[in-house]
PDB file of C-alpha atoms in Angstrom:
ATOM      1  CA  MET O  27     -17.883 -20.269   4.048  1.00 46.00           C
ATOM      2  CA  TRP O  28     -16.467 -17.339   5.744  1.00 45.00           C
ATOM      3  CA  TRP O  29     -15.658 -14.131   3.559  1.00 44.00           C
ATOM      4  CA  TYR O  30     -11.889 -14.769   3.858  1.00 44.00           C
ATOM      5  CA  GLN O  31     -12.261 -18.321   2.678  1.00 45.00           C
ATOM      6  CA  GLN O  32     -13.647 -17.219  -0.680  1.00 47.00           C
ATOM      7  CA  GLY O  33     -11.113 -17.430  -3.402  1.00 46.00           C
ATOM      8  CA  LEU O  34      -7.801 -15.607  -2.473  1.00 50.00           C
ATOM      9  CA  SER O  35      -9.368 -12.820  -0.376  1.00 50.00           C
ATOM     10  CA  PHE O  36      -7.168 -13.896   2.414  1.00 56.00           C
ATOM     11  CA  LEU O  37      -4.045 -12.337   0.585  1.00 58.00           C
ATOM     12  CA  PRO O  38      -4.996  -8.509   0.771  1.00 59.00           C
ATOM     13  CA  SER O  39      -6.588  -9.309   4.195  1.00 59.00           C
ATOM     14  CA  ALA O  40      -3.343 -10.822   5.527  1.00 61.00           C
ATOM     15  CA  LEU O  41      -1.350  -7.932   3.875  1.00 59.00           C
ATOM     16  CA  VAL O  42      -3.501  -5.405   5.797  1.00 63.00           C
ATOM     17  CA  ILE O  43      -3.028  -7.237   9.004  1.00 67.00           C
ATOM     18  CA  LEU O  44       0.788  -7.557   8.665  1.00 63.00           C
ATOM     19  CA  ILE O  45       1.160  -3.854   7.612  1.00 63.00           C
ATOM     20  CA  SER O  46      -0.911  -2.763  10.727  1.00 64.00           C
ATOM     21  CA  ALA O  47       0.903  -5.156  13.052  1.00 64.00           C
ATOM     22  CA  ALA O  48       4.328  -4.101  11.884  1.00 60.00           C
ATOM     23  CA  CYS O  49       3.382  -0.401  12.854  1.00 63.00           C
ATOM     24  CA  VAL O  50       1.284  -1.174  16.042  1.00 67.00           C
ATOM     25  CA  PHE O  51       3.472  -3.553  17.859  1.00 64.00           C
ATOM     26  CA  PRO O  52       6.895  -1.603  17.474  1.00 65.00           C
ATOM     27  CA  TYR O  53       4.958   1.695  18.443  1.00 66.00           C
ATOM     28  CA  ILE O  54       3.626   0.042  21.682  1.00 72.00           C
ATOM     29  CA  ILE O  55       7.192  -1.370  22.575  1.00 67.00           C
ATOM     30  CA  GLY O  56       8.869   1.885  21.500  1.00 64.00           C
ATOM     31  CA  VAL O  57       6.629   3.941  23.826  1.00 66.00           C
ATOM     32  CA  LEU O  58       6.933   1.603  26.736  1.00 70.00           C
ATOM     33  CA  LEU O  59      10.769   1.594  26.306  1.00 65.00           C
ATOM     34  CA  HIS O  60      10.629   5.326  25.830  1.00 63.00           C
ATOM     35  CA  HIS O  61      12.413   5.255  22.547  1.00 61.00           C
ATOM     36  CA  VAL O  62       9.895   7.046  20.481  1.00 62.00           C
ATOM     37  CA  ASP O  63       7.421   9.964  21.145  1.00 67.00           C
ATOM     38  CA  PRO O  64       4.182   8.557  22.217  1.00 68.00           C
ATOM     39  CA  LEU O  65       2.605  11.622  20.184  1.00 66.00           C
ATOM     40  CA  LEU O  66       2.662  10.836  16.457  1.00 67.00           C
ATOM     41  CA  PRO O  67       6.268   9.483  15.976  1.00 67.00           C
ATOM     42  CA  TYR O  68       7.294   9.097  12.374  1.00 64.00           C
ATOM     43  CA  ILE O  69       6.566   5.632  11.008  1.00 62.00           C
ATOM     44  CA  SER O  70      10.202   5.290  10.329  1.00 61.00           C
ATOM     45  CA  ASP O  71      10.915   5.927  13.996  1.00 60.00           C
ATOM     46  CA  LEU O  72       9.370   2.244  14.428  1.00 58.00           C
ATOM     47  CA  GLY O  73      12.298   0.845  12.769  1.00 55.00           C
ATOM     48  CA  THR O  74      12.599  -2.072  15.474  1.00 45.00           C
ATOM     49  CA  THR O  75      10.650  -4.490  13.382  1.00 47.00           C
ATOM     50  CA  PRO O  76      12.668  -7.751  12.867  1.00 51.00           C
ATOM     51  CA  PRO O  77      13.585  -8.476   9.252  1.00 52.00           C
ATOM     52  CA  GLU O  78      11.633 -11.666   9.459  1.00 48.00           C
ATOM     53  CA  ARG O  79       8.345 -10.009  10.021  1.00 51.00           C
ATOM     54  CA  SER O  80       9.216  -7.575   7.275  1.00 57.00           C
ATOM     55  CA  LEU O  81       9.928 -10.409   4.838  1.00 55.00           C
ATOM     56  CA  PHE O  82       6.695 -12.093   5.673  1.00 52.00           C
ATOM     57  CA  GLY O  83       4.810  -8.934   5.006  1.00 57.00           C
ATOM     58  CA  ILE O  84       6.681  -8.462   1.607  1.00 68.00           C
ATOM     59  CA  THR O  85       5.808 -11.952   0.574  1.00 64.00           C
ATOM     60  CA  PHE O  86       2.115 -11.199   0.936  1.00 61.00           C
ATOM     61  CA  CYS O  87       2.501  -7.802  -0.736  1.00 74.00           C
ATOM     62  CA  ILE O  88       4.227  -9.609  -3.876  1.00 75.00           C
ATOM     63  CA  ALA O  89       1.615 -12.427  -3.759  1.00 71.00           C
ATOM     64  CA  THR O  90      -1.219  -9.587  -3.745  1.00 72.00           C
ATOM     65  CA  VAL O  91       0.175  -7.396  -6.688  1.00 81.00           C
ATOM     66  CA  TYR O  92       0.965 -10.721  -8.654  1.00 77.00           C
ATOM     67  CA  VAL O  93      -2.537 -12.374  -8.251  1.00 74.00           C
ATOM     68  CA  ARG O  94      -4.121  -8.832  -9.108  1.00 79.00           C
ATOM     69  CA  TYR O  95      -2.092  -8.806 -12.266  1.00 82.00           C
ATOM     70  CA  LYS O  96      -3.096 -12.395 -13.292  1.00 78.00           C
ATOM     71  CA  GLN O  97      -6.788 -11.728 -12.463  1.00 78.00           C
ATOM     72  CA  VAL O  98      -6.927  -8.609 -14.822  1.00 83.00           C
ATOM     73  CA  SER O  99      -5.016 -10.610 -17.490  1.00 81.00           C
ATOM     74  CA  ALA O 100      -7.428 -13.497 -17.302  1.00 77.00           C
ATOM     75  CA  LEU O 101     -10.586 -11.315 -17.395  1.00 76.00           C
ATOM     76  CA  ASN O 102      -9.346  -9.206 -20.257  1.00 76.00           C
ATOM     77  CA  PRO O 103      -7.529 -11.517 -22.620  1.00 74.00           C
ATOM     78  CA  GLU O 104      -8.421  -9.539 -25.759  1.00 78.00           C
ATOM     79  CA  GLU O 105      -7.851  -6.013 -24.515  1.00 82.00           C
ATOM     80  CA  PRO O 106      -4.091  -5.176 -25.516  1.00 86.00           C
ATOM     81  CA  LYS O 107      -4.187  -1.646 -24.061  1.00 88.00           C
ATOM     82  CA  LEU O 108      -5.530  -2.833 -20.894  1.00 89.00           C
ATOM     83  CA  LEU O 109      -2.988  -5.725 -20.719  1.00 90.00           C
ATOM     84  CA  ARG O 110      -0.122  -3.485 -21.254  1.00 92.00           C
ATOM     85  CA  LEU O 111      -1.427  -1.043 -18.528  1.00 93.00           C
ATOM     86  CA  ASN O 112      -1.783  -4.211 -16.394  1.00 92.00           C
ATOM     87  CA  LYS O 113       1.865  -4.981 -17.082  1.00 93.00           C
ATOM     88  CA  ALA O 114       2.850  -1.588 -16.042  1.00 95.00           C
ATOM     89  CA  GLY O 115       0.955  -1.888 -12.862  1.00 93.00           C
ATOM     90  CA  LEU O 116       2.811  -5.162 -11.998  1.00 92.00           C
ATOM     91  CA  ALA O 117       6.125  -3.475 -12.640  1.00 95.00           C
ATOM     92  CA  PHE O 118       5.048  -0.409 -10.169  1.00 95.00           C
ATOM     93  CA  GLY O 119       3.833  -2.836  -7.617  1.00 91.00           C
ATOM     94  CA  MET O 120       6.948  -4.925  -7.339  1.00 91.00           C
ATOM     95  CA  VAL O 121       9.075  -1.921  -7.268  1.00 93.00           C
ATOM     96  CA  SER O 122       7.039  -0.681  -4.224  1.00 90.00           C
ATOM     97  CA  CYS O 123       7.421  -3.893  -2.552  1.00 86.00           C
ATOM     98  CA  LEU O 124      11.186  -3.609  -2.888  1.00 88.00           C
ATOM     99  CA  GLY O 125      10.876  -0.264  -1.089  1.00 87.00           C
ATOM    100  CA  ILE O 126       9.283  -1.976   1.795  1.00 81.00           C
ATOM    101  CA  PHE O 127      12.456  -4.285   2.153  1.00 81.00           C
ATOM    102  CA  ILE O 128      14.710  -1.337   1.955  1.00 84.00           C
ATOM    103  CA  ILE O 129      12.907   0.714   4.654  1.00 80.00           C
ATOM    104  CA  ALA O 130      12.866  -2.418   6.982  1.00 73.00           C
ATOM    105  CA  ASN O 131      16.684  -3.077   6.569  1.00 76.00           C
ATOM    106  CA  PHE O 132      18.014   0.476   6.338  1.00 76.00           C
ATOM    107  CA  GLN O 133      16.901   2.614   9.242  1.00 71.00           C
ATOM    108  CA  LYS O 134      16.828   6.342   8.777  1.00 70.00           C
ATOM    109  CA  ASN O 135      19.175   7.070  11.518  1.00 65.00           C
ATOM    110  CA  VAL O 136      21.925   4.917  10.046  1.00 68.00           C
ATOM    111  CA  ILE O 137      21.776   5.275   6.348  1.00 74.00           C
ATOM    112  CA  TYR O 138      19.267   7.935   5.583  1.00 76.00           C
ATOM    113  CA  VAL O 139      19.747   8.340   1.937  1.00 81.00           C
ATOM    114  CA  ILE O 140      19.040   4.649   1.184  1.00 85.00           C
ATOM    115  CA  HIS O 141      16.038   4.817   3.550  1.00 80.00           C
ATOM    116  CA  ALA O 142      14.732   7.750   1.771  1.00 83.00           C
ATOM    117  CA  VAL O 143      14.965   5.969  -1.469  1.00 88.00           C
ATOM    118  CA  GLY O 144      12.968   3.158   0.025  1.00 87.00           C
ATOM    119  CA  ALA O 145      10.434   5.480   1.309  1.00 87.00           C
ATOM    120  CA  PHE O 146       9.985   7.102  -2.005  1.00 90.00           C
ATOM    121  CA  LEU O 147       9.546   3.528  -3.542  1.00 92.00           C
ATOM    122  CA  VAL O 148       6.880   2.654  -1.243  1.00 90.00           C
ATOM    123  CA  PHE O 149       4.814   5.797  -1.077  1.00 91.00           C
ATOM    124  CA  GLY O 150       5.699   7.541  -4.366  1.00 94.00           C
ATOM    125  CA  ILE O 151       5.675   4.349  -6.645  1.00 95.00           C
ATOM    126  CA  GLY O 152       2.889   2.911  -4.700  1.00 93.00           C
ATOM    127  CA  ILE O 153       0.709   5.866  -5.576  1.00 96.00           C
ATOM    128  CA  ILE O 154       1.552   5.338  -9.153  1.00 96.00           C
ATOM    129  CA  TYR O 155       0.643   1.743  -8.603  1.00 94.00           C
ATOM    130  CA  PHE O 156      -2.742   2.756  -7.272  1.00 94.00           C
ATOM    131  CA  LEU O 157      -3.166   5.148 -10.048  1.00 96.00           C
ATOM    132  CA  VAL O 158      -2.655   2.362 -12.612  1.00 95.00           C
ATOM    133  CA  GLN O 159      -5.143   0.251 -10.585  1.00 93.00           C
ATOM    134  CA  THR O 160      -7.796   2.840 -10.540  1.00 95.00           C
ATOM    135  CA  ILE O 161      -7.462   3.480 -14.347  1.00 93.00           C
ATOM    136  CA  ILE O 162      -7.904  -0.292 -14.910  1.00 91.00           C
ATOM    137  CA  SER O 163     -10.877  -0.338 -12.503  1.00 90.00           C
ATOM    138  CA  TYR O 164     -12.274   2.403 -14.598  1.00 90.00           C
ATOM    139  CA  LYS O 165     -11.880   0.512 -17.721  1.00 87.00           C
ATOM    140  CA  MET O 166     -13.207  -2.809 -16.471  1.00 82.00           C
ATOM    141  CA  GLN O 167     -16.559  -1.259 -15.183  1.00 78.00           C
ATOM    142  CA  PRO O 168     -19.384  -2.196 -15.387  1.00 74.00           C
ATOM    143  CA  GLN O 169     -18.570  -5.735 -17.138  1.00 68.00           C
ATOM    144  CA  ILE O 170     -16.133  -6.876 -14.186  1.00 66.00           C
ATOM    145  CA  HIS O 171     -17.526  -4.808 -11.232  1.00 72.00           C
ATOM    146  CA  GLY O 172     -19.522  -1.958 -10.490  1.00 76.00           C
ATOM    147  CA  LYS O 173     -18.958   2.001 -10.879  1.00 85.00           C
ATOM    148  CA  ASP O 174     -18.895   2.130  -7.027  1.00 88.00           C
ATOM    149  CA  ILE O 175     -15.385   0.270  -6.784  1.00 88.00           C
ATOM    150  CA  PHE O 176     -13.961   2.730  -9.256  1.00 90.00           C
ATOM    151  CA  TRP O 177     -15.056   5.655  -7.389  1.00 93.00           C
ATOM    152  CA  ILE O 178     -14.027   4.322  -4.066  1.00 93.00           C
ATOM    153  CA  ARG O 179     -10.468   3.568  -5.406  1.00 94.00           C
ATOM    154  CA  PHE O 180     -10.436   7.010  -7.023  1.00 96.00           C
ATOM    155  CA  THR O 181     -11.229   8.862  -3.895  1.00 96.00           C
ATOM    156  CA  ILE O 182      -8.603   6.885  -2.009  1.00 96.00           C
ATOM    157  CA  LEU O 183      -6.076   7.536  -4.542  1.00 96.00           C
ATOM    158  CA  LEU O 184      -6.789  11.303  -4.571  1.00 97.00           C
ATOM    159  CA  TRP O 185      -6.592  11.467  -0.674  1.00 96.00           C
ATOM    160  CA  GLY O 186      -3.325   9.577  -0.793  1.00 96.00           C
ATOM    161  CA  THR O 187      -1.994  11.691  -3.548  1.00 97.00           C
ATOM    162  CA  VAL O 188      -2.852  15.017  -1.369  1.00 97.00           C
ATOM    163  CA  ASN O 189      -1.137  13.476   1.638  1.00 96.00           C
ATOM    164  CA  LEU O 190       1.975  12.530  -0.286  1.00 96.00           C
ATOM    165  CA  VAL O 191       2.146  16.072  -1.750  1.00 96.00           C
ATOM    166  CA  ILE O 192       1.842  17.672   1.857  1.00 96.00           C
ATOM    167  CA  LEU O 193       4.411  15.239   3.348  1.00 93.00           C
ATOM    168  CA  ILE O 194       7.113  16.106   0.561  1.00 93.00           C
ATOM    169  CA  ILE O 195       6.540  19.826   1.062  1.00 95.00           C
ATOM    170  CA  CYS O 196       6.817  19.707   4.854  1.00 92.00           C
ATOM    171  CA  THR O 197       9.817  17.559   4.660  1.00 89.00           C
ATOM    172  CA  LEU O 198      11.422  20.065   2.193  1.00 92.00           C
ATOM    173  CA  ILE O 199      10.618  23.085   4.690  1.00 92.00           C
ATOM    174  CA  LEU O 200      12.039  21.176   7.780  1.00 88.00           C
ATOM    175  CA  ILE O 201      15.145  20.441   5.862  1.00 87.00           C
ATOM    176  CA  SER O 202      15.586  24.089   4.766  1.00 88.00           C
ATOM    177  CA  LEU O 203      14.884  25.272   8.483  1.00 87.00           C
ATOM    178  CA  ILE O 204      16.786  22.765  10.500  1.00 83.00           C
ATOM    179  CA  GLY O 205      18.867  20.583   7.948  1.00 78.00           C
ATOM    180  CA  VAL O 206      19.040  16.996   7.296  1.00 72.00           C
ATOM    181  CA  ASP O 207      19.947  16.369  10.771  1.00 72.00           C
ATOM    182  CA  TYR O 208      16.256  16.693  11.787  1.00 72.00           C
ATOM    183  CA  ILE O 209      15.892  13.094  10.789  1.00 72.00           C
ATOM    184  CA  LYS O 210      17.571  11.863  13.812  1.00 68.00           C
ATOM    185  CA  MET O 211      15.466  13.901  16.050  1.00 71.00           C
ATOM    186  CA  GLN O 212      12.900  11.424  17.714  1.00 66.00           C
ATOM    187  CA  ARG O 213      11.555  13.833  20.386  1.00 70.00           C
ATOM    188  CA  TRP O 214      10.542  17.324  19.652  1.00 74.00           C
ATOM    189  CA  ASN O 215       9.695  20.257  22.015  1.00 76.00           C
ATOM    190  CA  PRO O 216       6.672  22.310  21.050  1.00 78.00           C
ATOM    191  CA  GLN O 217       8.898  25.471  21.112  1.00 80.00           C
ATOM    192  CA  GLU O 218      11.378  24.116  18.576  1.00 81.00           C
ATOM    193  CA  GLU O 219      11.579  25.578  15.218  1.00 83.00           C
ATOM    194  CA  GLY O 220       9.792  23.700  12.578  1.00 83.00           C
ATOM    195  CA  PHE O 221       7.517  21.812  15.103  1.00 84.00           C
ATOM    196  CA  THR O 222       4.236  22.611  13.330  1.00 88.00           C
ATOM    197  CA  PHE O 223       5.486  21.350   9.872  1.00 90.00           C
ATOM    198  CA  HIS O 224       6.846  18.258  11.738  1.00 86.00           C
ATOM    199  CA  ILE O 225       3.578  17.576  13.162  1.00 88.00           C
ATOM    200  CA  ILE O 226       1.787  17.984   9.779  1.00 93.00           C
ATOM    201  CA  ALA O 227       4.518  15.752   8.144  1.00 90.00           C
ATOM    202  CA  ILE O 228       3.773  13.045  10.600  1.00 86.00           C
ATOM    203  CA  VAL O 229      -0.074  13.276  10.218  1.00 91.00           C
ATOM    204  CA  SER O 230       0.454  13.072   6.459  1.00 94.00           C
ATOM    205  CA  GLU O 231       2.591  10.270   6.604  1.00 89.00           C
ATOM    206  CA  TRP O 232       0.344   7.980   8.803  1.00 88.00           C
ATOM    207  CA  SER O 233      -2.629   9.161   6.719  1.00 92.00           C
ATOM    208  CA  LEU O 234      -0.855   7.968   3.672  1.00 91.00           C
ATOM    209  CA  LEU O 235      -0.158   4.614   5.321  1.00 87.00           C
ATOM    210  CA  PHE O 236      -3.801   4.148   6.219  1.00 88.00           C
ATOM    211  CA  THR O 237      -4.699   5.147   2.592  1.00 92.00           C
ATOM    212  CA  PHE O 238      -2.483   2.191   1.342  1.00 89.00           C
ATOM    213  CA  ILE O 239      -4.303   0.002   3.777  1.00 86.00           C
ATOM    214  CA  ILE O 240      -7.827   1.006   2.804  1.00 89.00           C
ATOM    215  CA  TYR O 241      -6.837   0.669  -0.936  1.00 91.00           C
ATOM    216  CA  PHE O 242      -5.710  -2.901  -0.506  1.00 84.00           C
ATOM    217  CA  LEU O 243      -8.878  -3.670   1.404  1.00 84.00           C
ATOM    218  CA  THR O 244     -10.861  -2.910  -1.756  1.00 86.00           C
ATOM    219  CA  PHE O 245      -9.145  -5.774  -3.393  1.00 81.00           C
ATOM    220  CA  ILE O 246     -10.816  -8.294  -1.079  1.00 76.00           C
ATOM    221  CA  ARG O 247     -13.912  -8.275  -3.281  1.00 74.00           C
ATOM    222  CA  ASP O 248     -12.069  -8.858  -6.364  1.00 73.00           C
ATOM    223  CA  PHE O 249     -10.078 -11.727  -4.954  1.00 68.00           C
ATOM    224  CA  GLN O 250     -13.139 -13.438  -3.558  1.00 67.00           C
ATOM    225  CA  VAL O 251     -13.906 -14.526  -7.201  1.00 62.00           C
ATOM    226  CA  ILE O 252     -10.543 -16.174  -7.710  1.00 58.00           C
ATOM    227  CA  SER O 253     -10.062 -19.909  -7.146  1.00 54.00           C
ATOM    228  CA  GLU O 254      -6.444 -20.807  -7.231  1.00 45.00           C
ATOM    229  CA  MET O 255      -7.092 -24.402  -6.491  1.00 38.00           C
ATOM    230  CA  PHE O 256      -8.988 -24.951  -9.760  1.00 39.00           C
ATOM    231  CA  GLY O 257      -7.034 -22.381 -11.811  1.00 49.00           C
ATOM    232  CA  ILE O 258      -9.944 -20.214 -12.619  1.00 44.00           C
ATOM    233  CA  VAL O 259     -11.307 -16.728 -12.029  1.00 46.00           C
ATOM    234  CA  SER O 260     -14.804 -16.425 -11.449  1.00 46.00           C
ATOM    235  CA  GLN O 261     -16.718 -13.311 -12.640  1.00 49.00           C
ATOM    236  CA  PRO O 262     -18.923 -11.700 -10.117  1.00 48.00           C
ATOM    237  CA  PRO O 263     -22.713 -12.951 -10.249  1.00 44.00           C
ATOM    238  CA  MET O 264     -23.883  -9.287 -10.691  1.00 43.00           C
ATOM    239  CA  GLN O 265     -23.039  -9.440 -14.449  1.00 44.00           C
ATOM    240  CA  ASN O 266     -25.166 -12.305 -15.598  1.00 42.00           C
ATOM    241  CA  SER O 267     -28.188 -13.742 -13.666  1.00 33.00           C
ATOM    242  CA  THR O 268     -28.143 -16.868 -15.770  1.00 30.00           C
ATOM    243  CA  ALA O 269     -24.420 -17.515 -15.369  1.00 35.00           C
ATOM    244  CA  ASN O 270     -22.961 -16.926 -12.096  1.00 39.00           C
ATOM    245  CA  PHE O 271     -19.159 -17.095 -13.104  1.00 34.00           C
ATOM    246  CA  VAL O 272     -16.816 -17.181 -16.049  1.00 35.00           C
ATOM    247  CA  SER O 273     -13.735 -19.510 -15.767  1.00 38.00           C
ATOM    248  CA  LYS O 274     -10.395 -18.374 -17.224  1.00 40.00           C
ATOM    249  CA  SER O 275      -6.995 -19.593 -16.645  1.00 38.00           C
ATOM    250  CA  VAL O 276      -4.616 -17.548 -14.427  1.00 39.00           C
ATOM    251  CA  VAL O 277      -1.775 -19.817 -14.859  1.00 40.00           C
TER     252      VAL O 277
END
């Protein structure tokens, strides 16, 4: 059995593939048609993605967030504090998914305010979602998974937070230097005012996107022990040499 055939590990895998495709293909098309700057365009400049593909990606995003919620609930039925934290994570995750829908349907050069709200929901609330998941990972170690998973997620969370702060600061600086109209600028000249902050903001935005992708990839191992067909969650074999799994309902 291939790794992506184990449990529901295909969910985070498909989500990562769809997110990557939603950025790579519009970038290639935009560069070929000279619609975007080939050197580090804003992710928002790649707004030619069809709504159908966006909805497809949102479906996997919601499924990943929800299955993660059910997994944590099933493995910790007698931990009220952890269950409350898990519900909060579900709420933050769903709100972040809503942001993806908003970004896909309200381009920044048409209705910037709504697009900015969507970006905040995706990145800002998304970071909070990862914070909740990192805390859950800390509380679930070492019974459910090893300490390495927690530290990996913590490192990714820290890196994502730093990039989010840098992105916000550079955006505010650009608005103060040029005004909100800088949002509509898709081609920049190195001699233009604020060009350095523009480049830093773009690098931070792309780095933040890859932070999300890598974080979701860490869910693959967790989802490999879930069997939706039989309605069970299997506990990783590292916990008990005599019993390879623990079955708990996720429905």
